[in-house]
Short mmCIF file of N, CA and C in Angstrom, two decimals:
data_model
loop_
_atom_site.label_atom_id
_atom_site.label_comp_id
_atom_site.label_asym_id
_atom_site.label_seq_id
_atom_site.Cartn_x
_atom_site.Cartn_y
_atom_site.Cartn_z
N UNK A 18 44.69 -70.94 -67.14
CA UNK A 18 44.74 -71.88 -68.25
C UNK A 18 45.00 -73.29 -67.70
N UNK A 19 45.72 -73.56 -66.52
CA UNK A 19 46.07 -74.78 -66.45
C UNK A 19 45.09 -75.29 -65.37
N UNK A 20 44.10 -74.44 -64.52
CA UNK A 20 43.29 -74.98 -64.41
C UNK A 20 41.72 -75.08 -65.38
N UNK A 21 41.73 -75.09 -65.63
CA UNK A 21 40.92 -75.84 -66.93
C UNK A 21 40.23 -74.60 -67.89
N UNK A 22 40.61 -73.24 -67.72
CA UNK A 22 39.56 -72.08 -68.23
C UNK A 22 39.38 -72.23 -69.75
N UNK A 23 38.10 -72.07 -69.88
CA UNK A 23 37.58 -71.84 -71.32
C UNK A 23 37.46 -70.69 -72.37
N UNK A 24 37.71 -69.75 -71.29
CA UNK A 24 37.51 -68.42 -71.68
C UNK A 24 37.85 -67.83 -70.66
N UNK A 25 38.23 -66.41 -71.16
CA UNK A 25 38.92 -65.25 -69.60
C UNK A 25 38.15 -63.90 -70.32
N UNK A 26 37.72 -63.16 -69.27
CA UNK A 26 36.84 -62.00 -69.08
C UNK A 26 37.90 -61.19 -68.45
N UNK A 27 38.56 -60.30 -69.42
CA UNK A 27 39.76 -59.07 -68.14
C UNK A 27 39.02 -57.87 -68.28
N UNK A 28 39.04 -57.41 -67.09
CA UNK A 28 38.82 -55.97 -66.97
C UNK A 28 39.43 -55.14 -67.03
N UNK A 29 39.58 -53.97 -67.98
CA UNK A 29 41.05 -53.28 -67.99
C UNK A 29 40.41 -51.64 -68.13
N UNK A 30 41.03 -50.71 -68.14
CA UNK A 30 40.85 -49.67 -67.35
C UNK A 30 41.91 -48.33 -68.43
N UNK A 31 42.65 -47.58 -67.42
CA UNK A 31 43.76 -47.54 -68.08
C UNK A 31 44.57 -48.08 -68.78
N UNK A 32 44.95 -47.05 -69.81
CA UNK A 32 45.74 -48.02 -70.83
C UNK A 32 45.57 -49.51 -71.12
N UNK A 33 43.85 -49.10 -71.23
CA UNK A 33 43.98 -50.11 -72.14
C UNK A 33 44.22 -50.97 -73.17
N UNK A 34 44.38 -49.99 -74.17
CA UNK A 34 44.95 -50.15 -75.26
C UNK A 34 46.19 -51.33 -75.59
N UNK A 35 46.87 -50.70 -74.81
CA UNK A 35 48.74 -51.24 -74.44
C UNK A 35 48.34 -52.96 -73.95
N UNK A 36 47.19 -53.52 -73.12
CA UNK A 36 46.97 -54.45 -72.57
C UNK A 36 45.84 -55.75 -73.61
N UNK A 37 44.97 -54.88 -74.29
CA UNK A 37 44.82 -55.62 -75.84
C UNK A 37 45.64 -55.55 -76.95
N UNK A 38 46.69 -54.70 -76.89
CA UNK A 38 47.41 -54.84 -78.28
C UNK A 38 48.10 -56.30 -77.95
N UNK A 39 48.93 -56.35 -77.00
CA UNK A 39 49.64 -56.93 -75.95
C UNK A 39 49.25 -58.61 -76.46
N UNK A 40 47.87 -58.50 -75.46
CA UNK A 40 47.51 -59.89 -75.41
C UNK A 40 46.67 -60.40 -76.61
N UNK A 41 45.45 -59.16 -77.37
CA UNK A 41 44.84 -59.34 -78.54
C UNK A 41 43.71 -60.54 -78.40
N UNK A 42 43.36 -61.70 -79.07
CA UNK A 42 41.97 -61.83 -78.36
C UNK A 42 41.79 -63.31 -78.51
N UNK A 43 43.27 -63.68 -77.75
CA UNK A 43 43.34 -65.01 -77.12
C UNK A 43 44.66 -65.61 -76.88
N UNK A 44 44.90 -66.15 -75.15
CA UNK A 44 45.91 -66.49 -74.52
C UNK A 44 46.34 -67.81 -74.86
N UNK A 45 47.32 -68.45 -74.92
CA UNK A 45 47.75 -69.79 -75.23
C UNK A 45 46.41 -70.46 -75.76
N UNK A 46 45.47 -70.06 -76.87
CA UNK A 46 44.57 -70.79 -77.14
C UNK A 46 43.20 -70.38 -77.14
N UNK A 47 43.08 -69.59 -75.75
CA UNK A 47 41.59 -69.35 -75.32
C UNK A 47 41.22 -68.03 -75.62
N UNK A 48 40.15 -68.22 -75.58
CA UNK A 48 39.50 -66.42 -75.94
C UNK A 48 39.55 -65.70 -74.95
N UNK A 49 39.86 -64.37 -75.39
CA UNK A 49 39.73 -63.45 -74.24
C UNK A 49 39.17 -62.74 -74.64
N UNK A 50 37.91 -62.22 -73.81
CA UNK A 50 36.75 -60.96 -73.65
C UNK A 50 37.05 -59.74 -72.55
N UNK A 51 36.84 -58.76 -73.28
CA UNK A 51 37.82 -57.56 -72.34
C UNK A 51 36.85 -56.62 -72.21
N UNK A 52 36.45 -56.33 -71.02
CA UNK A 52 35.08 -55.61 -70.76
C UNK A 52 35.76 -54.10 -70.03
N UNK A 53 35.29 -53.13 -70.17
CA UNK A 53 36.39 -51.60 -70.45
C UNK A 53 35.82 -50.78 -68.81
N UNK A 54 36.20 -51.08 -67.78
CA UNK A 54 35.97 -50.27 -66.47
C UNK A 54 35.94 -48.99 -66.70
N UNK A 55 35.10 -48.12 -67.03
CA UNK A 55 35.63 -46.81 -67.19
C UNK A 55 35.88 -45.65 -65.96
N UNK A 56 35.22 -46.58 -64.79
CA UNK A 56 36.08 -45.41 -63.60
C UNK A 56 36.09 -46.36 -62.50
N UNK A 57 37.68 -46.35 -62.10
CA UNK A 57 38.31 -46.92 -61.29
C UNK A 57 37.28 -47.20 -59.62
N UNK A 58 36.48 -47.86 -59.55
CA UNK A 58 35.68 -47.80 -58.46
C UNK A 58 35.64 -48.77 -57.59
N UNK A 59 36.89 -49.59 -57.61
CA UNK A 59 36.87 -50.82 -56.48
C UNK A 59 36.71 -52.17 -57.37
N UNK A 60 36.90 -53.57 -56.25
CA UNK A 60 36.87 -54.59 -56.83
C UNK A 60 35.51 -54.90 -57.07
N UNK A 61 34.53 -54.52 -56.38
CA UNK A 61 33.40 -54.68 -56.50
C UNK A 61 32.53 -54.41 -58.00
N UNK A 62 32.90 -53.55 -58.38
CA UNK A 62 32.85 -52.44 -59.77
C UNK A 62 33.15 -53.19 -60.84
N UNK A 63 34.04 -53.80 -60.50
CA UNK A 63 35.02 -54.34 -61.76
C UNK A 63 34.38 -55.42 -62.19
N UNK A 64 33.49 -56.63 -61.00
CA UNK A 64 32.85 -57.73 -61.44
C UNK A 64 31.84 -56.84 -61.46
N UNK A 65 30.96 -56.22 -61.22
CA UNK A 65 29.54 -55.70 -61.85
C UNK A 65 29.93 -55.24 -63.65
N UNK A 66 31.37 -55.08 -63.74
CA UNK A 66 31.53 -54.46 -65.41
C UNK A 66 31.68 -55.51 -66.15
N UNK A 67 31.74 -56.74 -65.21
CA UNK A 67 31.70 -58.29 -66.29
C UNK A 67 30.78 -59.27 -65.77
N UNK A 68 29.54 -58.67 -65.15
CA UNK A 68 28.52 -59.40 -65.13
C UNK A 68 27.67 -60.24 -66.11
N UNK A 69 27.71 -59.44 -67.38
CA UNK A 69 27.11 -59.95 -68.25
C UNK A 69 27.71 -60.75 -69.27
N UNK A 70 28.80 -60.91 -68.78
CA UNK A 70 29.70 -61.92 -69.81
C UNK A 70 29.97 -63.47 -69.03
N UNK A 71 29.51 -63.37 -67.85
CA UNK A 71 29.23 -64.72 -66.69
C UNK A 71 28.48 -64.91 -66.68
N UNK A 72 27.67 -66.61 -66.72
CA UNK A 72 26.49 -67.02 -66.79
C UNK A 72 26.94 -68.43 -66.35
N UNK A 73 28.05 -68.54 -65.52
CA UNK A 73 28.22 -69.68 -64.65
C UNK A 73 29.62 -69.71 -63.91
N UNK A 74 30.08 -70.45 -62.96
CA UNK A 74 31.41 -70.27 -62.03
C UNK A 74 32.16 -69.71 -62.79
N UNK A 75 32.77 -68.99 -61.78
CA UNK A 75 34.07 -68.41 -62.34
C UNK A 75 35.33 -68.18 -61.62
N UNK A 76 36.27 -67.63 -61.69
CA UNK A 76 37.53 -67.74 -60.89
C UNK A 76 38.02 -66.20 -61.17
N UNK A 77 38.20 -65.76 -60.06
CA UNK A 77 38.86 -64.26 -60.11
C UNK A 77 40.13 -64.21 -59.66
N UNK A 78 41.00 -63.91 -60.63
CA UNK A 78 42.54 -63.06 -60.63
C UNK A 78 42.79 -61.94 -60.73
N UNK A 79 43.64 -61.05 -59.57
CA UNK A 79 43.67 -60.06 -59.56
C UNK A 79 45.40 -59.92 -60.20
N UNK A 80 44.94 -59.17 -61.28
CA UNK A 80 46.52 -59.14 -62.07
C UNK A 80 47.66 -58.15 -61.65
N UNK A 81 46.91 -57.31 -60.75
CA UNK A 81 48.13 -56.39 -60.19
C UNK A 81 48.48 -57.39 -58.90
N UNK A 82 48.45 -58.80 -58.40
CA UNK A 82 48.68 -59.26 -57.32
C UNK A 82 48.71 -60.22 -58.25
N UNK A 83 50.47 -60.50 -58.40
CA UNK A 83 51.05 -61.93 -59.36
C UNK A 83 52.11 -62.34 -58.08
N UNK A 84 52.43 -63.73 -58.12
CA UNK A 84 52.89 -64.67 -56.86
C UNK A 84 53.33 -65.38 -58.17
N UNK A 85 54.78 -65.97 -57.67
CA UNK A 85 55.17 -67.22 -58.35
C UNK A 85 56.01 -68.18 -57.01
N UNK A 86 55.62 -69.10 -57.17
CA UNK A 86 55.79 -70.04 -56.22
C UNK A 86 57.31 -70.90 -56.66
#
């Protein structure tokens, strides 16, 4: 968000449910599109399951790998 995103594409997997009730279908403002991995197959997998919701740069966060500085 604070670098400038317009929209966020999460990939979620397991329990998913718990992770849209949660967040629902927009973060401080922005929309969020939640595209459903249905078998755990690598990072690779995960952007082929949100290919079609990208149609220009994007920025990948991996949410099980959070850092606070």
């Amino acid at each position: 968000i604070e670098l400038g995103a317009d929209e966020l594409v999460v990939v979620v997997g397991y329990l998913k449910e718990v992770i849209i009730d949660h967040y629902g279908d927009e973060y401080e403002g922005v929309p969020i599109t939640y595209a459903h991995q249905r078998e755990q197959n690598g990072l690779a997998h995960a952007l082929l399951t949100v290919e079609e919701y990208i149609d220009d740069d994007f920025m990948l966060i991996l949410g099980d790998n959070v850092f606070e500085a």
